[in-house]
Every structure is written in C-alpha cells, then in structure tokens.
Short mmCIF file of C-alpha atoms in Angstrom, two decimals:
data_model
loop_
_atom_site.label_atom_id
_atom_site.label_comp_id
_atom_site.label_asym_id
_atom_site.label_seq_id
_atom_site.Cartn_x
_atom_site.Cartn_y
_atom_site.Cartn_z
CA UNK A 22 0.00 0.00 0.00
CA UNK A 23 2.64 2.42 0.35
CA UNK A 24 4.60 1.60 -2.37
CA UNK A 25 1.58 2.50 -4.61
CA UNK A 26 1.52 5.85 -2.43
CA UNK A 27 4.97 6.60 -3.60
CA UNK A 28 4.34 5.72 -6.86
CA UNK A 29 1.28 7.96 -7.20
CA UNK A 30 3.42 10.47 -5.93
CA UNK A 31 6.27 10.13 -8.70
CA UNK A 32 3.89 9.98 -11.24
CA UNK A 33 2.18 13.57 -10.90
CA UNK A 34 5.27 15.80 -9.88
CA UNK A 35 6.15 18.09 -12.23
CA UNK A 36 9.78 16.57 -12.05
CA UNK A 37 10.51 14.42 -14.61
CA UNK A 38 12.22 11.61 -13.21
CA UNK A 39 13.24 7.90 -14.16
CA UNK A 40 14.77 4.78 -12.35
CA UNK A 41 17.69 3.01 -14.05
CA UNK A 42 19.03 -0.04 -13.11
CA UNK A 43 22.80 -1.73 -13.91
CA UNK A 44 21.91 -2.53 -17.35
CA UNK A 45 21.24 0.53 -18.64
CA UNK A 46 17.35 -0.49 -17.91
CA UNK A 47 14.56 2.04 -17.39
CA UNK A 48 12.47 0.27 -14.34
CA UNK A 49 10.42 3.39 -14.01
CA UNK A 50 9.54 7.06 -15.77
CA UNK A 51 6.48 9.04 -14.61
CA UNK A 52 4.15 10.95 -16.40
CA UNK A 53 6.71 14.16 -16.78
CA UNK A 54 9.26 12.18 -18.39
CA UNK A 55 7.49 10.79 -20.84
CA UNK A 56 5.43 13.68 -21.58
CA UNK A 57 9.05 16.09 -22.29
CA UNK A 58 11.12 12.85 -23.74
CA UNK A 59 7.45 11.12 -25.94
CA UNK A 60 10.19 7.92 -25.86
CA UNK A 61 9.20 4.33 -25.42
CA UNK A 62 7.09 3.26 -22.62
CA UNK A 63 9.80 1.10 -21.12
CA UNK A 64 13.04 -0.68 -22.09
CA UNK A 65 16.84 1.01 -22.62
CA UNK A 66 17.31 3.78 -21.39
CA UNK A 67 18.45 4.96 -25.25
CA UNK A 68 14.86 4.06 -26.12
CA UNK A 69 12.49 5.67 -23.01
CA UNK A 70 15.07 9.27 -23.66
CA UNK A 71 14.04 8.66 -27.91
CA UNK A 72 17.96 8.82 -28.38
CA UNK A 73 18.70 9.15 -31.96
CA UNK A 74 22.07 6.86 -31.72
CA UNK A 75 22.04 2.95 -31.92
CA UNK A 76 19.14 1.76 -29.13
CA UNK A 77 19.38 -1.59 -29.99
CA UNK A 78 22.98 -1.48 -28.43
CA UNK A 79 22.28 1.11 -25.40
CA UNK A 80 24.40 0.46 -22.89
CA UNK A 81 27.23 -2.08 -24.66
CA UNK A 82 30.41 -0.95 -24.82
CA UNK A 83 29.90 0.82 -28.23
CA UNK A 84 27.38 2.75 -27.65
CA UNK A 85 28.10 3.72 -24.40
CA UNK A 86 31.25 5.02 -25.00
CA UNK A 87 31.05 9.08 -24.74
CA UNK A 88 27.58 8.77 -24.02
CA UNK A 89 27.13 11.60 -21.29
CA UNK A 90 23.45 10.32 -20.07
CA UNK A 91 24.93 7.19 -19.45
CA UNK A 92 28.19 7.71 -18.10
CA UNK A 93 26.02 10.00 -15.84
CA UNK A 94 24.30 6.57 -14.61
CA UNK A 95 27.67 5.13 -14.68
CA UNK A 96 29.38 7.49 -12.50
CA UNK A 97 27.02 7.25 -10.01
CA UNK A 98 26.61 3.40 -9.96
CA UNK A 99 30.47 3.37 -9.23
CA UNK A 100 30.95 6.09 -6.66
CA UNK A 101 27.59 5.69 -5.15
CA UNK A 102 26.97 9.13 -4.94
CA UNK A 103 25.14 11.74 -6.25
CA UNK A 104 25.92 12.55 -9.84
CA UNK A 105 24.97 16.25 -11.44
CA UNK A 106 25.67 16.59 -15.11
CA UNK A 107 24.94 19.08 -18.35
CA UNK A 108 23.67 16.78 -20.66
CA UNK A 109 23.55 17.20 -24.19
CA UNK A 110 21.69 14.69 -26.59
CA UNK A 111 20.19 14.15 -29.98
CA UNK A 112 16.78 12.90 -29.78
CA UNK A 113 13.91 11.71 -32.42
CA UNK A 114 10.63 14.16 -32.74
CA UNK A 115 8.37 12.45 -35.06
CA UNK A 116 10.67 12.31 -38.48
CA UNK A 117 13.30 14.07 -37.30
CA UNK A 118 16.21 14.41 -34.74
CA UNK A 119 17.81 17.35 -33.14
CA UNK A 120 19.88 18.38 -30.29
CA UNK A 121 18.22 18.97 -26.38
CA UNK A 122 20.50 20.04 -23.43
CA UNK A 123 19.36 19.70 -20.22
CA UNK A 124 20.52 19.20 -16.43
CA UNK A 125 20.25 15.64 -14.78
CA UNK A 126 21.04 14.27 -11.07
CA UNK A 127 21.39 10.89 -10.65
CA UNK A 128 21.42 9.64 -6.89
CA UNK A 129 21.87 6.30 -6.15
CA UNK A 130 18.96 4.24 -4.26
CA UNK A 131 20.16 1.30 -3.37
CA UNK A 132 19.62 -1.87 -4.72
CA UNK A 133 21.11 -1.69 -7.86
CA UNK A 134 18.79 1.32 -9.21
CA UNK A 135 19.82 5.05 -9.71
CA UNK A 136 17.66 7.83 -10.20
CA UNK A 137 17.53 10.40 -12.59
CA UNK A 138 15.93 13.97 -11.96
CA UNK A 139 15.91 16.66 -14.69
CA UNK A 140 16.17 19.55 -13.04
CA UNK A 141 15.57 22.24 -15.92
CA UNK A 142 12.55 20.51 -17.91
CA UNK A 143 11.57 23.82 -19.28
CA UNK A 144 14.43 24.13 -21.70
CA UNK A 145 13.65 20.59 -22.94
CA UNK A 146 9.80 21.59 -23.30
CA UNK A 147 11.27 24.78 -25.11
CA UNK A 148 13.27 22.76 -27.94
CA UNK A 149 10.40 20.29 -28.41
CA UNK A 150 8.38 22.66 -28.96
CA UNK A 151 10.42 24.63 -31.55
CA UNK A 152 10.32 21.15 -33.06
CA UNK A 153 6.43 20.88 -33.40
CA UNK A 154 6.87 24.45 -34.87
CA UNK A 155 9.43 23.45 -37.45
CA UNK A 156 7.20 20.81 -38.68
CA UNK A 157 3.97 23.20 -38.45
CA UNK A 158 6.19 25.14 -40.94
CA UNK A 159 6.75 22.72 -43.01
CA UNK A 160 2.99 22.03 -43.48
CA UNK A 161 2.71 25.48 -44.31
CA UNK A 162 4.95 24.53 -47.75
CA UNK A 163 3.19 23.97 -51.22
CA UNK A 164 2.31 20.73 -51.69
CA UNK A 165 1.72 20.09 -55.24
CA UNK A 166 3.72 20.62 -58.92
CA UNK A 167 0.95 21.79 -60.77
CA UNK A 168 -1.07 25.33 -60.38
CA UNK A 169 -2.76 27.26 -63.06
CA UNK A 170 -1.59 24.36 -65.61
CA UNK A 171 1.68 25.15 -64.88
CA UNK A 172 4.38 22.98 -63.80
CA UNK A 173 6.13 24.77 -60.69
CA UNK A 174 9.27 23.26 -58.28
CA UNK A 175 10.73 25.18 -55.24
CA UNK A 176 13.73 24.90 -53.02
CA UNK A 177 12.96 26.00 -49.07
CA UNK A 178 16.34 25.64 -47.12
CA UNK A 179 15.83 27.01 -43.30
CA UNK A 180 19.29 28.31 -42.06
CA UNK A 181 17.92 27.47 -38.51
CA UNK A 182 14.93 25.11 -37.23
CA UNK A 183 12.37 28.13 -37.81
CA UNK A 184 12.85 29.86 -41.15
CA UNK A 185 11.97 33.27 -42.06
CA UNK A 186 10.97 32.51 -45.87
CA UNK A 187 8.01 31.70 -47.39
CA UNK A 188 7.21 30.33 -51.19
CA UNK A 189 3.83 30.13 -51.98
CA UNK A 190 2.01 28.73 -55.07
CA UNK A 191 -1.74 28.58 -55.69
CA UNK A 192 -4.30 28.81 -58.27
CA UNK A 193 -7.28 30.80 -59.28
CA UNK A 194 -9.69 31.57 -62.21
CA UNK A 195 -7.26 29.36 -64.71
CA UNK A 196 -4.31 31.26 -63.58
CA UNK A 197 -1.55 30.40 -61.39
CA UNK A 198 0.18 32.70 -58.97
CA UNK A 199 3.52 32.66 -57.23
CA UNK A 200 4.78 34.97 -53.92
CA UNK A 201 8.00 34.54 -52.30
CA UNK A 202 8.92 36.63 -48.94
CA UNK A 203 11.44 37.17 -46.50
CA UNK A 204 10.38 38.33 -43.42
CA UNK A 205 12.96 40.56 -40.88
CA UNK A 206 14.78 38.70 -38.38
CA UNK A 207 15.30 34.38 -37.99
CA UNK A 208 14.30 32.15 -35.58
CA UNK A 209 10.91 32.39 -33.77
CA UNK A 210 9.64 35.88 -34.63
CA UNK A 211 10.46 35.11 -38.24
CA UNK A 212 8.55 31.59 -38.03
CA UNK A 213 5.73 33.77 -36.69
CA UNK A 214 6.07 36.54 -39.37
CA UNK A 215 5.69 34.20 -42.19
CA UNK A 216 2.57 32.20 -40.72
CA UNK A 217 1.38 35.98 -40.57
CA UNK A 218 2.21 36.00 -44.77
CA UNK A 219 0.66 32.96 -44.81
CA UNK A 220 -2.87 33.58 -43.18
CA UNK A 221 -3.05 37.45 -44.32
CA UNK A 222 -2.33 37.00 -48.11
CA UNK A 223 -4.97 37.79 -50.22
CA UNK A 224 -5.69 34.89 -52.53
CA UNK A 225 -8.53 36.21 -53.63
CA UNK A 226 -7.11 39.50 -55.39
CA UNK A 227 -6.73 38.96 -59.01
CA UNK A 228 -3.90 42.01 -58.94
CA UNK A 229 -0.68 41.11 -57.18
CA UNK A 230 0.02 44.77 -56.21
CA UNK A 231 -4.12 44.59 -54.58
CA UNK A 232 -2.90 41.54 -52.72
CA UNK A 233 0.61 43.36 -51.39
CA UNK A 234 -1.66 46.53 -50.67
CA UNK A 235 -4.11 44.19 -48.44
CA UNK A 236 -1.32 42.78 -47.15
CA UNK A 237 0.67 46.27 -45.97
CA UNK A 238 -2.80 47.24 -44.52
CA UNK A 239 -3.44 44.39 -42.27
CA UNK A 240 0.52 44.42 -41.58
CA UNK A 241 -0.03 48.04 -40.06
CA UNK A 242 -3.04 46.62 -37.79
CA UNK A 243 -0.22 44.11 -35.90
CA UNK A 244 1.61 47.89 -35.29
CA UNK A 245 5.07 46.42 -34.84
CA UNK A 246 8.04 47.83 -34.17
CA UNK A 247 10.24 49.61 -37.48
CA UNK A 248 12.45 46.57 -37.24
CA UNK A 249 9.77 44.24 -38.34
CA UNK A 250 9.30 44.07 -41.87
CA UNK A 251 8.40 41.47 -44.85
CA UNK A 252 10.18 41.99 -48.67
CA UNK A 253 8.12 40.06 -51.14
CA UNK A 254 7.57 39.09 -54.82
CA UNK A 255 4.39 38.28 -56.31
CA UNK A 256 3.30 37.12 -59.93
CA UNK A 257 0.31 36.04 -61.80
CA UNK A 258 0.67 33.91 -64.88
CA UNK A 259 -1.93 33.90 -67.41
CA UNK A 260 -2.21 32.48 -70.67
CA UNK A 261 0.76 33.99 -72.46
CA UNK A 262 1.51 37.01 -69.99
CA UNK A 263 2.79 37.48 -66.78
CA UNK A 264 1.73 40.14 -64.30
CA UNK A 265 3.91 40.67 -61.61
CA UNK A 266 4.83 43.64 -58.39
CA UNK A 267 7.16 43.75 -55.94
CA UNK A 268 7.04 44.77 -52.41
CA UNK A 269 10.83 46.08 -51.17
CA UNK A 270 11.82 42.73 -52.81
CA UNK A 271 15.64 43.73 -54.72
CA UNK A 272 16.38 40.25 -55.51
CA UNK A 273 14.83 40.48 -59.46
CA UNK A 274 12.39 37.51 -60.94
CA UNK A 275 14.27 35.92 -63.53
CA UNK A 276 12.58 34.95 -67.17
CA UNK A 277 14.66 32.34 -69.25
CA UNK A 278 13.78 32.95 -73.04
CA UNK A 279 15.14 31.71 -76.47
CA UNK A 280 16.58 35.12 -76.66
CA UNK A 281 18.37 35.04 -72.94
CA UNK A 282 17.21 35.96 -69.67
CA UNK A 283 15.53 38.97 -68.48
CA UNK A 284 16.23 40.52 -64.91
CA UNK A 285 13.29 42.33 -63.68
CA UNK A 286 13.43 44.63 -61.03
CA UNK A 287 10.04 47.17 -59.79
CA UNK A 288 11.20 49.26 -56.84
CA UNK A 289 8.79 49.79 -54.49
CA UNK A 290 8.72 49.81 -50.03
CA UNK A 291 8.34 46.69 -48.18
CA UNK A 292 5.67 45.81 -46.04
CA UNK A 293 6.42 47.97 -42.96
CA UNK A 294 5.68 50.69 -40.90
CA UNK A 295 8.12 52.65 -42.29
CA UNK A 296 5.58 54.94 -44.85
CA UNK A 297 1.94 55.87 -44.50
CA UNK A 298 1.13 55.27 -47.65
CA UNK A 299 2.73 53.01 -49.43
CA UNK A 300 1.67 51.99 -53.06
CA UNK A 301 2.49 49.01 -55.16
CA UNK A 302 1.81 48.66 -58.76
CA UNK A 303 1.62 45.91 -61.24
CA UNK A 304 3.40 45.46 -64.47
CA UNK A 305 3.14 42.79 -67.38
CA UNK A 306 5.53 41.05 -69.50
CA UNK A 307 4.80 38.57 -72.26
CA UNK A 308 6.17 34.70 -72.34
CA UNK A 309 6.22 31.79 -75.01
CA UNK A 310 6.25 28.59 -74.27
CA UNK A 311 8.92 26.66 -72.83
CA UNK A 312 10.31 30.05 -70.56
CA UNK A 313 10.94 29.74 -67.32
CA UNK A 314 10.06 32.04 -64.63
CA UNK A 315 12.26 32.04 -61.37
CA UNK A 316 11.61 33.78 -57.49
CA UNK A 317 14.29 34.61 -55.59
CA UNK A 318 15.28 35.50 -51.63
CA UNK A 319 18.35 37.05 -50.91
CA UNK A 320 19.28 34.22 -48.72
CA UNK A 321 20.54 32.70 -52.75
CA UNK A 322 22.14 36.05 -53.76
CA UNK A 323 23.88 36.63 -50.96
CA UNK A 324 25.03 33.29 -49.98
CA UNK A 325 28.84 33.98 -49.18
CA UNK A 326 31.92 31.32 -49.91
CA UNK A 327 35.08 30.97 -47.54
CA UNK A 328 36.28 34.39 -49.30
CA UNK A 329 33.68 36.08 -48.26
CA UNK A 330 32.36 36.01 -51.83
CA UNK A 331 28.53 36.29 -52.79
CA UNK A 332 26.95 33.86 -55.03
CA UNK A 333 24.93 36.66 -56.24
CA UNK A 334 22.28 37.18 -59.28
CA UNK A 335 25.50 36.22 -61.54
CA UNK A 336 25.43 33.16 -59.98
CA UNK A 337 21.51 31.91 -60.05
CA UNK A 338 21.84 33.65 -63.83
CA UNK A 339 24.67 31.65 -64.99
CA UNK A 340 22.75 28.35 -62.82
CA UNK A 341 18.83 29.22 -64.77
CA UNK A 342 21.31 29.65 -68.38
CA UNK A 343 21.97 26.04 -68.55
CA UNK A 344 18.79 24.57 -66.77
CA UNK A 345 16.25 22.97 -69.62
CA UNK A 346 13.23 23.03 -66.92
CA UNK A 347 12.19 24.42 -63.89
CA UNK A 348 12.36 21.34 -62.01
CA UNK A 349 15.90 20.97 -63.62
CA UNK A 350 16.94 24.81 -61.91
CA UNK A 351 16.13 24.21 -58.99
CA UNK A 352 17.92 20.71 -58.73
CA UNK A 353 21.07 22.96 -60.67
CA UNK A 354 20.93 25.62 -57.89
CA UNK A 355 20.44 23.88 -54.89
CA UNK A 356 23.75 21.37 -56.21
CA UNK A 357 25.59 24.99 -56.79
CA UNK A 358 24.83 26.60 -53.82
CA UNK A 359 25.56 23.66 -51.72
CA UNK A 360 29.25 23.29 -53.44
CA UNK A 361 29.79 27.39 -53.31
CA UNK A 362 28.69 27.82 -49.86
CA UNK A 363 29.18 25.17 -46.53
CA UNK A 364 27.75 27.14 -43.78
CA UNK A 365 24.43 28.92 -44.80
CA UNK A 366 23.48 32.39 -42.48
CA UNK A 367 20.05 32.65 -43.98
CA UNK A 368 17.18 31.10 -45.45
CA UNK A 369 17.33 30.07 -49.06
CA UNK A 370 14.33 29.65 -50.97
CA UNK A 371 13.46 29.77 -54.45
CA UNK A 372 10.41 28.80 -56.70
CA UNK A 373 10.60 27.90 -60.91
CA UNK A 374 7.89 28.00 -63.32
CA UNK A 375 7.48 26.24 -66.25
CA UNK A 376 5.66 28.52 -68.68
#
C-alpha cells in the first residue's frame, strides 16, 4: 500500500524523473518524463530518452562510449553518490532528430537502481516545442507541382529550425500565382512573421500589387516595431503574360527565353511601418512557351563562400542559363549553392515556373 503511495506520488510531480538499473534499464519514468522525452514506454534507457544513436545497443560498450546520459548513470553506480551533469543529446521528434541540453542528477537508491531527476525541464519543453513548430512550418509549404496548368518546383532551405521565408504557389480563375517573402529577423519571430504572410495574403485578389496593398494594410493593424518588416515578390501567370509587383523585394524575378534571360526589377517599399502610404503597382511582360520564370530570396544572392564572396544574381543567372526546366533549376541551384557555400546564415528559398 505504500509503495503504490509513492508511486502515485512520482507519477504527478512536475519533475521528470526515471529509475535506471545496472543494465542501462529504465524500471520506471512518470508521467513528466514521458510527456518532455514522448520515448518508449519502457526498455533502454536509449529508447524511453528517444535517443537518436544505436538503441538496440544502449548500454554495450559501443554505444556507451562518450555517451554523457549514461556515463552519468555510470558514474554514479560506481561512486555511489550523487551525480549532477549538463547533458547534451540528440533525440527523435516524429521524423526528425535534433539536439536537447538539459541538467540531470542521478542519486543512487540502493539496490542496484539510480535515479535520474531533470532539473531544468523547461528548456527541454522549449526545444520540443520549436520542433512541433518546425514541422507546423513545413505544413505550411506547397504541396503540389501543378497550379494554373503550370508545372512549378521550389527549393525551401531554413538556415535554422524556424525559417523566415516563405514560397507560396496557388491557383485561381485558370491562372496560377507565385509569392516569395522574406520576413525581418530568424528564428521564432520570423517563423511567426511568415505564418502571418501565410494567413493574411490575399488569394482572392486577381492584382498582385491589390494583394501586397491588403497585405501592408493588415501588416499596419499588428503595429510592430520599425524593425519588423516582410520583402516580397508576387506574380500572376496567365495564358501567355505574366503580371507581376514587388514589395521592397531587390532580388529580381528571372525569365529564361530563347533570346536570354531577363532581370526584372520594380522598386517599391516593403511591407512595414516605415511609410503611411505606401503603393504598389503591377506590371506585365509577355512569355512563349517553354520560358521559365524564377523567385528569388536574398538568402541565394547573398550566400557567401570561404572568401567572403557572394553567389549573387551572376550566380543563379549563370545556374537558370543552362537549366532545360524548372524542375531541372532548382535541382542545378540547390547542387551549386551547396558546393559554393558550406555554412548557410540565412534562409534560401526559391520557386521555378514552367511557362
């Protein structure tokens, strides 16, 4: 009877706490655990933490080695003593894995079983949860090839967990339209910036500089701070034209004819607080068949090499010159900037139209 006291009482503190025994056995994890770790039930103690290494082997000599969770259980197995350690770990969320660091005391309790307490839960809760948001993001992505009757491909490469770069592609009345932004800052106000893009874009608006204008208007409502601001490109393709307008976006939309390719540029404010009044306008430029029509972020033009060299519109210009499809750039330009560039600092994104 008072074992199942105890018990109750482990499993509804907001501790999150486990019992390990010799063989690197989880004998018990309460509801906090597994709620902040969303591991196995039982087994390893690889398996109940959702380590990303080698479970099947948790605790042999392999695995084990350099293992800081376990050599925390380790320690304090040996010394019989109370064990505090920084832990840090790469654990599974759903699809993916990604790095947690957290606090852990292990005290021994006789028997042959240690305990382990984390002691700062709320940082673990904090990266799981950026997790959930990455893949919220993710969702937020286009989902098919086709809009309009037009074949469409897109690269979306996040510099950090949360990216600040959104491609969108959609269709209406036999057309399809494209917008790519770039919203200020990275991280978790730019993941919230571009669900903002997302949600407030006007899909309805036949006029890409209507739908920028709706969007500056509802931007101004969320009265943010002059260091919050979204650059963006949008463009409607019709039958054998292409409409397009430009909201602070200086990266230019690239069309591939059989005469060469066209950089166009439309200068106008981004969506800020920065003006009153801001206006956008539209413009139009005719296509044949078999042109390709490329968005850009600046996360691709100004994607620096070792000598702090930019790849530049040179670069995605010299990339769209040799590429037969859209499909075929972006697969071209992901391969280049990848080979030019190791370490990214920003979001790269890009979206290619076959026309």
């Amino acid at each position: 009877m008072t074992q199942k006291y105890y018990k109750s009482i482990l499993e509804n503190i907001k501790t999150a706490v486990i019992a390990v025994d010799q063989n690197a056995k989880v004998t018990f994890a309460n509801r906090a655990f597994k709620t902040l770790f969303q591991g196995a039930e039982r087994g390893k103690l690889g398996a109940v933490t959702a380590c990303a290494g080698d479970i099947k082997h948790c605790g042999a000599c392999n695995c084990a080695q350099g293992c800081p969770l376990y050599g925390a259980f380790e320690d304090a197995f040996l010394s019989n003593a109370e064990v505090s350690r920084r832990i840090f770990q790469r654990v599974t969320s759903g699809d993916s894995a990604h790095e947690v660091a957290y606090s852990l005391t292990v005290t021994p309790l006789g028997g042959g079983i240690c305990m382990g307490a984390v002691d700062d839960a709320f940082e673990l809760e904090i990266s799981r949860e950026l997790q959930t948001a990455k893949s919220i993001q993710q969702r937020l992505l286009p989902a098919g090839k086709w809009a309009g009757g037009k074949k469409y491909s897109y690269m979306y490469i996040p510099c950090r967990d949360i990216g600040g770069d959104l491609p969108e592609v959609y269709s209406r009345n036999n057309s399809a339209f494209g917008v790519i932004a770039d919203v200020s800052g990275k991280g978790i106000s730019a993941g919230m910036l571009t669900a903002f893009v997302k949600a407030a874009y006007d899909k309805t608006a036949e006029s890409p500089a209507r739908a920028l204008s709706n969007l500056s208007a509802k931007f101004r409502e969320l009265n943010l701070d002059e260091r919050n601001y979204i650059t963006l490109a949008a463009v409607r393709i019709d039958k054998d034209t292409v409409t397009y307008s430009m909201a602070g976006h200086n990266v230019p939309i690239l069309l591939k004819t059989k005469s060469g390719i066209t950089r166009i540029m439309l200068n106008s404010p981004p969506v800020s607080n920065w003006f009153d009044n801001p206006a956008y306008f539209d413009d139009t430029i005719a296509y044949e068949k078999g042109d390709i029509l490329v968005l850009l972020t600046d996360g691709v033009t100004e994607c620096k090499n070792g000598r702090g060299e930019m790849f530049g519109a040179d670069g995605a210009i010299k990339t769209l010159s040799y590429s037969r499809t859209a499909d075929d750039f972006i697969k071209n330009l992901e391969h280049n900037l990848k080979n030019f560039c190791n370490n990214l600092n920003d979001d790269i994104t890009a979206i290619a139209f076959d026309l």
